[in-house]
Coordinates of C-alpha atoms in Angstrom, one line a residue:
Chain A
X762 CA 24.9 17.5 -21.7
X763 CA 21.4 18.8 -21.2
X764 CA 20.3 15.5 -19.7
X765 CA 23.3 15.6 -17.3
X766 CA 22.4 19.1 -16.3
X767 CA 18.8 18.1 -15.6
X768 CA 19.9 15.2 -13.5
X769 CA 22.2 17.5 -11.5
X770 CA 19.2 19.9 -11.0
X771 CA 17.1 16.9 -9.7
X772 CA 19.9 16.0 -7.3
X773 CA 20.0 19.6 -5.9
X774 CA 16.2 19.6 -5.6
X775 CA 16.5 16.4 -3.5
X776 CA 18.8 18.0 -1.0
X777 CA 16.5 21.0 -0.6
X778 CA 15.0 21.2 2.9
X779 CA 17.3 18.4 4.2
X780 CA 18.5 19.4 7.6
X781 CA 21.6 17.2 7.0
X782 CA 23.0 20.0 4.8
X783 CA 23.0 22.5 7.6
X784 CA 24.2 20.0 10.1
X785 CA 27.3 19.3 8.0
X786 CA 28.1 23.0 7.7
X787 CA 27.6 23.6 11.4
X788 CA 29.7 20.5 12.4
X789 CA 32.5 21.5 10.0
X790 CA 32.5 25.1 11.3
X791 CA 33.7 23.8 14.6
X792 CA 37.2 23.7 13.0
X793 CA 37.5 27.5 12.4
X794 CA 35.9 28.0 15.8
X795 CA 38.5 25.8 17.5
X796 CA 41.2 27.7 15.5
X797 CA 39.9 31.0 16.9
X798 CA 40.1 29.6 20.4
X799 CA 43.8 28.7 19.8
X800 CA 44.3 32.3 18.5
X801 CA 42.8 33.7 21.7
X802 CA 45.1 31.4 23.7
X803 CA 48.1 32.7 21.7
X804 CA 47.0 36.3 22.1
X805 CA 46.3 36.0 25.9
X806 CA 48.6 33.3 27.2
X807 CA 48.2 34.3 30.9
X808 CA 44.5 34.7 30.9
X809 CA 44.0 31.5 28.9
X810 CA 46.4 29.4 30.9
X811 CA 43.4 28.0 32.8
X812 CA 42.2 26.3 29.7
X813 CA 44.8 23.6 30.4
X814 CA 44.7 21.0 27.7
X815 CA 43.8 23.4 25.0
X816 CA 46.6 25.8 25.9
X817 CA 49.0 22.8 26.0
X818 CA 47.8 21.7 22.6
X819 CA 48.2 25.2 21.1
X820 CA 51.7 25.3 22.5
X821 CA 52.6 21.8 21.1
X822 CA 51.4 23.0 17.7
X823 CA 53.5 26.0 18.0
X824 CA 50.4 28.0 17.3
X825 CA 50.9 31.7 16.7
X826 CA 48.4 34.5 16.6
X827 CA 48.7 35.0 12.8
X828 CA 47.0 34.0 9.6
X829 CA 49.6 31.4 8.7
X830 CA 48.9 29.4 11.8
X831 CA 45.1 29.9 11.4
X832 CA 45.0 28.8 7.7
X833 CA 47.3 25.8 8.5
X834 CA 44.9 24.6 11.2
X835 CA 42.0 25.0 8.7
X836 CA 43.9 23.0 6.1
X837 CA 44.6 20.2 8.7
X838 CA 40.9 20.2 9.6
X839 CA 40.1 19.5 5.9
X840 CA 42.8 16.8 5.6
X841 CA 41.8 14.9 8.8
X842 CA 38.2 16.0 9.7
X843 CA 37.3 16.2 6.0
X844 CA 37.7 12.5 5.6
X845 CA 35.0 12.1 8.2
X846 CA 32.7 14.9 7.1
X847 CA 33.1 14.4 3.3
X848 CA 32.6 10.6 4.0
X849 CA 29.4 11.5 5.8
X850 CA 28.2 13.6 2.9
X851 CA 29.0 10.8 0.4
X852 CA 27.3 8.2 2.6
X853 CA 24.2 10.3 2.7
X854 CA 24.0 11.3 -1.0
X855 CA 24.4 7.7 -2.2
X856 CA 22.9 5.8 0.7
X857 CA 19.7 7.8 1.1
X858 CA 18.1 6.3 -2.0
X859 CA 18.1 2.9 -0.3
X860 CA 17.3 4.1 3.2
X861 CA 14.4 6.2 1.8
X862 CA 13.3 3.4 -0.6
X863 CA 13.6 5.6 -3.7
X864 CA 16.5 3.8 -5.4
X865 CA 14.1 1.7 -7.6
X866 CA 12.5 4.9 -9.0
X867 CA 15.9 5.9 -10.5
X868 CA 16.5 2.8 -12.5
X869 CA 14.2 2.9 -15.4
X870 CA 14.2 6.5 -16.6
X871 CA 15.0 8.5 -19.7
X872 CA 18.2 9.7 -18.1
X873 CA 20.8 6.9 -17.9
X874 CA 21.9 5.4 -14.6
X875 CA 25.4 6.6 -15.2
X876 CA 24.2 10.2 -15.5
X877 CA 22.3 9.8 -12.2
X878 CA 25.5 8.6 -10.5
X879 CA 27.5 11.3 -12.1
X880 CA 25.0 13.9 -10.9
X881 CA 25.4 12.5 -7.4
X882 CA 29.2 12.7 -7.6
X883 CA 29.0 16.3 -8.9
X884 CA 26.7 17.3 -6.0
X885 CA 29.1 15.6 -3.6
X886 CA 32.0 17.6 -5.0
X887 CA 30.1 20.9 -4.9
X888 CA 28.8 20.2 -1.4
X889 CA 32.4 19.4 -0.1
X890 CA 33.9 22.4 -1.9
X891 CA 31.2 24.6 -0.4
X892 CA 32.0 23.2 3.0
X893 CA 35.7 24.0 2.5
X894 CA 34.9 27.6 1.2
X895 CA 32.4 28.1 4.1
X896 CA 35.1 27.2 6.6
X897 CA 37.5 29.5 4.9
X898 CA 35.0 32.4 5.1
X899 CA 34.1 31.6 8.7
X900 CA 37.9 31.6 9.4
X901 CA 38.4 35.0 7.6
X902 CA 35.5 36.4 9.6
X903 CA 36.8 35.1 13.0
X904 CA 40.4 36.1 12.1
X905 CA 39.3 39.6 11.3
X906 CA 37.3 39.9 14.5
X907 CA 40.4 38.7 16.4
X908 CA 42.4 41.3 14.5
X909 CA 45.1 39.0 13.2
X910 CA 47.9 41.0 11.6
X911 CA 47.4 41.5 7.8
X912 CA 49.0 39.0 5.5
X913 CA 50.6 39.9 2.2
X914 CA 49.0 38.5 -0.9
X915 CA 52.3 36.7 -1.7
X916 CA 52.1 34.8 1.5
X917 CA 48.4 34.1 1.4
X918 CA 48.3 32.5 -2.1
X919 CA 50.5 29.4 -1.2
X920 CA 48.4 28.9 1.9
X921 CA 45.2 29.0 -0.1
X922 CA 46.6 26.6 -2.7
X923 CA 47.6 24.1 0.0
X924 CA 44.0 24.4 1.4
X925 CA 42.5 23.9 -2.1
X926 CA 44.8 20.9 -2.9
X927 CA 44.0 19.3 0.5
X928 CA 40.3 19.7 -0.2
X929 CA 40.6 18.1 -3.6
X930 CA 42.6 15.2 -2.2
X931 CA 40.0 14.6 0.5
X932 CA 37.2 14.8 -2.0
X933 CA 38.9 12.3 -4.3
X934 CA 39.3 9.8 -1.5
X935 CA 35.5 9.9 -0.8
X936 CA 34.5 8.0 -4.0
X937 CA 34.9 4.5 -2.6
X938 CA 32.4 5.4 0.2
X939 CA 29.8 5.9 -2.6
X940 CA 30.4 2.4 -3.7
X941 CA 29.9 1.0 -0.1
X942 CA 26.6 3.0 0.1
X943 CA 25.3 1.4 -3.1
X944 CA 26.7 -2.0 -2.4
X945 CA 25.5 -2.0 1.2
X946 CA 22.2 -0.4 0.2
X947 CA 22.0 2.3 2.9
X948 CA 23.9 4.7 5.2
X949 CA 25.4 2.3 7.7
X950 CA 27.9 0.3 5.6
X951 CA 29.6 3.4 4.2
X952 CA 29.7 5.1 7.6
X953 CA 31.2 1.9 9.0
X954 CA 33.8 2.1 6.2
X955 CA 34.5 5.8 7.0
X956 CA 35.1 4.9 10.7
X957 CA 37.4 2.0 9.7
X958 CA 39.5 4.2 7.3
X959 CA 39.8 6.8 10.1
X960 CA 41.1 4.2 12.5
X961 CA 43.4 2.6 10.0
X962 CA 44.7 6.0 8.8
X963 CA 45.8 6.8 12.4
X964 CA 47.4 3.4 12.9
X965 CA 49.1 3.1 9.6
X966 CA 50.4 6.7 9.8
X967 CA 51.7 6.0 13.3
X968 CA 53.7 3.0 12.1
X969 CA 55.2 5.0 9.3
X970 CA 53.3 3.8 6.2
X971 CA 50.8 6.6 6.0
X972 CA 52.4 7.9 2.8
X973 CA 51.0 4.8 1.0
X974 CA 47.6 4.5 2.7
X975 CA 45.1 6.6 0.7
X976 CA 43.1 7.8 3.6
X977 CA 46.2 9.0 5.5
X978 CA 47.5 11.0 2.5
X979 CA 45.2 14.1 2.7
X980 CA 46.0 14.4 6.5
X981 CA 49.7 14.1 5.9
X982 CA 49.6 16.6 3.0
X983 CA 47.7 19.1 5.2
X984 CA 50.6 19.1 7.6
X985 CA 48.8 17.3 10.4
X986 CA 51.6 14.8 10.5
X987 CA 54.3 17.4 10.7
X988 CA 57.5 16.4 8.9
X989 CA 55.8 13.2 7.4
X990 CA 54.5 15.5 4.7
X991 CA 58.0 15.6 3.2
X992 CA 57.7 11.8 2.7
X993 CA 54.8 12.0 0.3
X994 CA 55.9 11.2 -3.2
X995 CA 54.5 10.5 -6.7
X996 CA 53.5 7.0 -5.6
X997 CA 51.5 8.4 -2.7
X998 CA 49.5 10.6 -5.0
X999 CA 49.1 7.9 -7.6
X1000 CA 47.7 5.6 -4.9
X1001 CA 45.3 8.2 -3.8
X1002 CA 44.1 9.1 -7.3
X1003 CA 43.9 5.4 -8.3
X1004 CA 41.8 4.7 -5.2
X1005 CA 39.5 7.5 -6.1
X1006 CA 39.2 6.3 -9.7
X1007 CA 38.6 2.7 -8.6
X1008 CA 35.9 4.0 -6.2
X1009 CA 34.2 5.9 -9.0
X1010 CA 34.3 3.1 -11.6
X1011 CA 33.2 0.5 -9.1
X1012 CA 30.2 2.7 -8.1
X1013 CA 29.1 3.3 -11.7
X1014 CA 29.6 -0.3 -12.7
X1015 CA 27.8 -1.7 -9.7
X1016 CA 24.9 0.7 -10.1
X1017 CA 24.6 -0.2 -13.8
X1018 CA 25.1 -3.9 -13.6
X1019 CA 24.0 -5.3 -10.2
X1020 CA 20.5 -6.7 -9.6
X1021 CA 18.5 -4.0 -7.9
X1022 CA 16.1 -6.2 -5.9
X1023 CA 15.5 -3.8 -3.0
Chain B
X889 CA -5.6 -15.2 -26.0
X890 CA -4.2 -13.1 -28.8
X891 CA -5.0 -9.5 -29.2
X892 CA -6.2 -9.6 -32.8
X893 CA -4.3 -7.0 -34.8
X894 CA -3.1 -5.1 -31.8
X895 CA 0.6 -5.0 -31.4
X896 CA 2.2 -6.6 -28.4
X897 CA 3.5 -4.1 -25.8
X898 CA 5.0 -6.6 -23.4
X899 CA 6.4 -9.9 -24.7
X900 CA 8.5 -12.2 -22.5
X901 CA 10.0 -15.4 -23.8
X902 CA 11.1 -18.1 -21.3
X903 CA 12.1 -15.8 -18.4
X904 CA 13.9 -17.7 -15.7
X905 CA 15.5 -16.2 -12.6
X906 CA 17.0 -17.8 -9.6
X907 CA 18.1 -16.2 -6.3
X908 CA 20.5 -18.7 -5.0
X909 CA 18.6 -22.0 -4.9
X910 CA 15.2 -20.2 -4.9
X911 CA 13.3 -20.2 -8.1
X912 CA 11.8 -16.7 -8.5
X913 CA 10.6 -17.1 -12.1
X914 CA 10.7 -20.2 -14.3
X915 CA 10.2 -20.1 -18.0
X916 CA 7.6 -17.4 -18.0
X917 CA 6.3 -16.4 -21.4
X918 CA 3.6 -13.8 -21.6
X919 CA 2.3 -11.4 -24.2
X920 CA 0.3 -8.3 -23.4
X921 CA -1.3 -6.4 -26.3
X922 CA -1.9 -2.7 -26.7
X923 CA -4.8 -1.4 -24.6
X924 CA -5.1 -4.5 -22.5
X925 CA -5.2 -4.5 -18.7
X926 CA -3.3 -7.6 -17.7
X927 CA -3.7 -8.8 -14.1
X928 CA -0.9 -10.7 -12.6
X929 CA -2.0 -12.8 -9.7
X930 CA 0.0 -14.8 -7.2
X931 CA 0.6 -15.4 -3.5
X932 CA 3.3 -13.4 -1.7
X933 CA 6.7 -14.7 -2.9
X934 CA 5.1 -16.3 -6.0
X935 CA 7.4 -14.3 -8.3
X936 CA 5.2 -11.3 -9.3
X937 CA 7.6 -8.6 -8.2
X938 CA 10.5 -10.4 -9.7
X939 CA 8.9 -10.5 -13.1
X940 CA 8.0 -6.8 -12.8
X941 CA 11.6 -5.9 -11.8
X942 CA 12.8 -7.9 -14.8
X943 CA 10.4 -6.1 -17.1
X944 CA 11.8 -2.8 -15.8
X945 CA 15.4 -3.9 -16.2
X946 CA 16.1 -3.7 -12.5
X947 CA 17.2 -7.3 -12.3
X948 CA 18.5 -9.5 -15.0
X949 CA 17.0 -12.9 -15.9
X950 CA 19.4 -15.9 -16.1
X951 CA 17.6 -16.8 -19.4
X952 CA 14.9 -15.6 -21.6
X953 CA 14.1 -12.4 -23.5
X954 CA 11.9 -9.3 -22.9
X955 CA 10.5 -7.0 -25.5
X956 CA 8.8 -3.8 -24.5
X957 CA 6.9 -1.7 -27.0
X958 CA 8.3 -3.9 -29.7
X959 CA 12.0 -3.2 -28.8
X960 CA 14.3 -5.7 -27.1
X961 CA 15.0 -4.8 -23.4
X962 CA 18.8 -4.4 -23.3
X963 CA 21.2 -1.7 -22.4
X964 CA 20.4 0.2 -25.6
X965 CA 16.7 0.4 -24.7
X966 CA 15.7 4.0 -24.9
X967 CA 12.0 4.1 -24.5
X968 CA 11.7 4.5 -20.8
X969 CA 9.7 7.7 -21.1
X970 CA 6.9 5.7 -22.7
X971 CA 6.7 3.5 -19.6
X972 CA 5.4 4.4 -16.1
X973 CA 5.9 2.2 -13.1
X974 CA 5.2 1.7 -9.5
X975 CA 7.0 -1.1 -7.8
X976 CA 6.0 -2.4 -4.3
X977 CA 5.6 0.3 -1.6
X978 CA 5.7 3.8 -3.2
X979 CA 8.4 5.8 -1.4
X980 CA 9.1 9.5 -1.9
X981 CA 11.8 11.9 -0.7
X982 CA 10.4 12.6 2.8
X983 CA 11.5 16.2 3.2
X984 CA 10.2 17.3 -0.2
X985 CA 6.6 18.3 -0.8
X986 CA 4.3 16.4 -3.2
X987 CA 5.0 19.0 -5.9
X988 CA 8.8 18.9 -5.3
X989 CA 8.8 15.1 -5.5
X990 CA 7.1 15.3 -8.8
X991 CA 9.5 18.0 -10.0
X992 CA 12.4 15.6 -9.3
X993 CA 10.9 13.0 -11.7
X994 CA 9.9 15.7 -14.1
X995 CA 13.6 16.6 -14.4
X996 CA 14.8 13.0 -14.4
X997 CA 12.4 12.1 -17.1
X998 CA 13.7 15.1 -19.1
X999 CA 10.2 16.5 -19.7
X1000 CA 9.6 19.9 -21.1
X1001 CA 5.9 20.6 -20.4
X1002 CA 5.8 22.3 -17.0
X1003 CA 2.0 21.9 -16.9
X1004 CA 2.4 18.1 -16.5
X1005 CA 3.1 18.4 -12.8
X1006 CA 0.0 20.5 -12.1
X1007 CA -2.1 18.3 -14.3
X1008 CA -1.2 15.1 -12.5
X1009 CA -1.6 16.7 -9.1
X1010 CA -5.1 17.6 -10.2
X1011 CA -5.9 14.2 -11.7
X1012 CA -4.8 12.3 -8.6
X1013 CA -6.7 14.8 -6.4
X1014 CA -3.5 15.8 -4.6
X1015 CA -4.2 19.5 -4.8
X1016 CA -4.8 19.8 -1.0
X1017 CA -1.4 18.2 -0.3
X1018 CA 0.6 19.9 -3.1
X1019 CA 2.9 21.7 -0.6
X1020 CA 2.8 19.0 2.1
X1021 CA 6.0 17.1 2.8
X1022 CA 5.8 13.5 1.7
X1023 CA 6.8 12.2 5.1
X1024 CA 3.5 13.4 6.7
X1025 CA 1.2 12.0 3.9
X1026 CA -1.1 9.2 4.8
X1027 CA -0.4 5.8 3.2
X1028 CA -3.2 6.4 0.7
X1029 CA -1.8 9.7 -0.4
X1030 CA 1.7 8.3 -0.6
X1031 CA 0.1 5.7 -3.0
X1032 CA -1.5 8.5 -5.0
X1033 CA 1.9 10.3 -5.2
X1034 CA 3.5 7.0 -6.4
X1035 CA 0.8 6.7 -9.1
X1036 CA 1.3 10.4 -10.0
X1037 CA 5.0 9.7 -10.6
X1038 CA 4.1 6.8 -12.8
X1039 CA 1.4 8.6 -14.8
X1040 CA 2.8 12.2 -15.0
X1041 CA 4.4 11.7 -18.5
X1042 CA 1.4 10.0 -20.1
X1043 CA 3.1 6.6 -20.6
X1044 CA 2.0 4.1 -23.3
X1045 CA 2.7 1.3 -20.9
X1046 CA 2.0 1.2 -17.2
X1047 CA 3.6 -1.4 -14.9
X1048 CA 2.0 -1.3 -11.5
X1049 CA 2.8 -3.5 -8.5
X1050 CA -0.1 -3.5 -6.0
X1051 CA -1.4 -0.1 -7.2
X1052 CA -4.4 0.1 -4.8
X1053 CA -2.5 -0.8 -1.6
X1054 CA -3.4 1.6 1.2
X1055 CA -6.1 3.4 -0.7
X1056 CA -9.5 3.9 0.9
X1057 CA -12.7 2.6 -0.8
X1058 CA -13.2 5.9 -2.6
X1059 CA -9.6 5.9 -3.7
X1060 CA -9.9 2.4 -5.0
X1061 CA -12.9 3.3 -7.1
X1062 CA -11.1 6.4 -8.5
X1063 CA -8.0 4.5 -9.4
X1064 CA -10.0 1.7 -11.0
X1065 CA -11.9 4.2 -13.1
X1066 CA -8.6 6.0 -14.0
X1067 CA -7.0 2.8 -15.1
X1068 CA -10.0 1.9 -17.2
X1069 CA -10.0 5.3 -18.8
X1070 CA -6.3 5.0 -19.6
X1071 CA -6.8 1.6 -21.1
X1072 CA -9.7 2.9 -23.1
X1073 CA -7.4 5.6 -24.5
X1074 CA -4.8 3.0 -25.6
X1075 CA -2.6 2.7 -22.5
X1076 CA -1.5 -0.8 -21.8
X1077 CA -1.5 -1.8 -18.2
X1078 CA 0.3 -4.6 -16.5
X1079 CA -0.6 -4.8 -12.8
X1080 CA -0.1 -7.2 -10.0
X1081 CA -2.3 -7.3 -7.0
X1082 CA -3.3 -9.6 -4.2
X1083 CA -6.7 -8.0 -4.0
X1084 CA -8.1 -10.5 -6.5
X1085 CA -11.6 -9.1 -6.6
X1086 CA -10.2 -5.8 -7.8
X1087 CA -8.2 -7.4 -10.6
X1088 CA -11.4 -9.2 -11.7
X1089 CA -13.1 -5.8 -12.0
X1090 CA -10.6 -4.2 -14.3
X1091 CA -8.4 -6.8 -16.0
X1092 CA -9.1 -7.9 -19.5
X1093 CA -6.7 -10.8 -19.1
X1094 CA -5.3 -12.6 -16.1
X1095 CA -2.1 -14.6 -15.4
X1096 CA -1.7 -16.7 -12.3
X1097 CA 1.8 -17.3 -11.1
X1098 CA 2.7 -19.8 -8.4
X1099 CA 6.2 -20.8 -7.2
X1100 CA 7.7 -18.8 -10.0
X1101 CA 5.7 -20.5 -12.8
X1102 CA 2.9 -19.1 -14.8
X1103 CA 0.3 -21.8 -14.2
X1104 CA -2.7 -20.3 -16.0
X1105 CA -3.4 -17.4 -18.4
X1106 CA -6.9 -16.6 -19.5
X1107 CA -9.2 -13.8 -20.7
X1108 CA -11.9 -12.4 -18.4
X1109 CA -14.4 -14.2 -20.7
X1110 CA -12.5 -17.5 -20.3
X1111 CA -12.3 -16.9 -16.5
X1112 CA -16.1 -16.3 -16.4
X1113 CA -16.6 -19.6 -18.2
X1114 CA -14.4 -21.5 -15.7
X1115 CA -15.9 -20.2 -12.5
X1116 CA -18.0 -22.7 -10.7
X1117 CA -21.7 -21.9 -10.6
X1118 CA -24.4 -23.7 -8.8
X1119 CA -27.9 -23.2 -7.6
X1120 CA -28.3 -23.3 -3.9
X1121 CA -31.8 -24.4 -2.8
X1122 CA -33.4 -24.7 0.6
X1123 CA -37.0 -26.0 1.0
X1124 CA -39.4 -27.0 3.7
X1125 CA -38.1 -30.6 3.3
X1126 CA -34.7 -30.7 1.8
X1127 CA -34.4 -34.5 1.8
X1128 CA -37.6 -35.1 -0.1
X1129 CA -36.9 -32.2 -2.4
X1130 CA -33.5 -33.7 -3.2
X1131 CA -35.1 -37.0 -4.1
X1132 CA -37.6 -35.3 -6.3
X1133 CA -35.0 -33.3 -8.2
X1134 CA -32.7 -36.4 -8.6
X1135 CA -35.6 -38.3 -10.1
X1136 CA -36.1 -35.4 -12.5
X1137 CA -32.6 -36.0 -13.7
X1138 CA -30.8 -33.1 -12.0
X1139 CA -27.3 -33.6 -10.6
X1140 CA -27.8 -33.1 -6.9
X1141 CA -25.6 -32.8 -3.9
X1142 CA -26.8 -32.1 -0.3
X1143 CA -24.0 -30.1 1.4
X1144 CA -23.0 -30.1 5.1
X1145 CA -25.4 -27.2 5.7
X1146 CA -28.2 -29.4 4.3
X1147 CA -28.5 -27.1 1.2
X1148 CA -29.3 -28.7 -2.1
X1149 CA -26.6 -27.8 -4.7
X1150 CA -27.6 -28.2 -8.3
X1151 CA -24.8 -27.8 -10.9
X1152 CA -26.7 -28.6 -14.1
X1153 CA -26.5 -25.8 -16.7
X1154 CA -30.2 -26.1 -17.3
X1155 CA -31.0 -25.4 -13.6
X1156 CA -28.5 -22.5 -13.5
X1157 CA -30.0 -20.9 -16.6
X1158 CA -33.7 -21.5 -15.6
X1159 CA -33.9 -21.5 -11.8
X1160 CA -37.6 -20.7 -12.1
X1161 CA -38.3 -24.2 -13.4
X1162 CA -36.8 -25.6 -10.2
X1163 CA -38.9 -23.3 -8.1
X1164 CA -42.1 -24.3 -10.0
X1165 CA -41.4 -28.0 -9.7
X1166 CA -40.8 -27.7 -5.9
X1167 CA -43.9 -25.7 -5.3
X1168 CA -46.1 -28.1 -7.3
X1169 CA -44.6 -31.1 -5.3
X1170 CA -45.4 -29.4 -2.0
X1171 CA -41.9 -28.5 -1.1
X1172 CA -41.9 -24.7 -1.6
X1173 CA -38.4 -23.2 -1.7
X1174 CA -37.2 -21.0 1.1
X1175 CA -34.1 -20.0 -0.8
X1176 CA -33.0 -20.2 -4.5
X1177 CA -29.6 -18.6 -4.8
X1178 CA -27.2 -18.7 -7.7
X1179 CA -23.7 -19.1 -6.3
X1180 CA -20.9 -17.9 -8.5
X1181 CA -17.3 -18.8 -7.4
X1182 CA -15.3 -15.6 -6.8
X1183 CA -11.8 -15.0 -8.0
X1184 CA -10.3 -15.8 -4.6
X1185 CA -11.9 -19.3 -4.7
X1186 CA -10.9 -19.8 -8.3
X1187 CA -7.4 -18.7 -7.6
X1188 CA -6.9 -21.0 -4.6
X1189 CA -8.5 -23.9 -6.5
X1190 CA -6.1 -23.3 -9.4
X1191 CA -2.9 -23.1 -7.3
X1192 CA -3.9 -26.1 -5.2
X1193 CA -4.4 -28.2 -8.4
X1194 CA -0.8 -27.2 -9.4
X1195 CA 1.4 -28.5 -6.5
X1196 CA 4.5 -27.2 -8.3

């Protein structure tokens, strides 16, 4: 356990001073900011009518000036945007060792290769969870500034649980991206894979099979697909968790077994 | 060739590795004993780095066995903290300082003597750059940082691929002295380099690899015996001097620069006898020079005589 803990510490040390950390937080914070704009539109429909497309979008989403609408949009940002941002995080954590030429220095050490990969997955999870919490805090701050009507604890708790579950589902589906980073030896192959999954998630969800496509499931669960959320079933979650497990196992096995000649 | 009673620290037995149809290593068997500095020579693509990666468990050989520090190299091998290594270009985390980079490996190596980081910074003369980000280091200082990572934990075995690449002349001398000091204290060093002259200055034994095959392995003493030596003589009349020396029974060759080359052991050991003979015959020498083949020549001669 001590060895694993030291490997985690080393991973955290590696991300110190990396501008990519702050870039990810700033990019993800666009979601609560966008939500705040929708609240402003809902609060001042006449004044904000000039915003055109945004006002139309807020109307389509039946967006109200309240915490429920705001937390729902934050949840949808995790389920849809999180696939992109978390995928970006995963690509960077696992692909950087090849892009920066340091992978070979991780292979013949006292700490096992599996522990190094586990440390990376743990940092990935903590980073993504922190992104989600950060967005929530930014959302609470902006919501307070915009004086949203107070929400009772009984109503808040289920919204936060949805938010947390959506975050976990999105984190789980990021593990295959780690495999593509190690297999492809860099950032580009996993980022290409992320782009592909985003496109496929849209297409497959549009033709009605999103409930069985792992990268569509967090988005559907978040409510971004409206009533399609009701179609998610045990098989959907099994597919998602299975894909996450396969991604994890493939990453560990490839890192342990494959020739590392770069 | 053997190391007397010293235990073997690296032992490979019939290592063979193919990448597709390319032979990267073919039936390579070497033994490196404790305290030796083993120089591994070869052209680019000869198979040096492949063998180093096999020794470090980074790639797997199709056949053959490796023992490091007396233990078989397999997934149960646990003695990585007794090994330090530098493979090809040394890279570091660009946004971390020299110290932070070393702290990453301090943690990954599970060390518990915090002083080790400061000590190796001092030893590799990186003090001035301790808080400098790795991405702005010169090539030479990146190489020092790579060596610091390899040496920080006082390994018993050092495996270094081109360790003096990018170092300035002063750095080369420092690293050479450092490696000699480590070997004198019992560290075994396996290093590859294309700077052959450098290898000849520090290695106690040399292996030459060509097209994936180990074509020659010899001690520094054996190498010294195998280097071509000849006396290069120029006189006021080289043609007459050549005839004189030939009559005296010397093995003579007049080269394209009209220099007399004498390869007899007697002439090499007693060049003053040649000078005396030429002076007395009225052909005083303008040059008497003992040519010794350098490692580059020897290396090229060796691989050219092995067309494999």
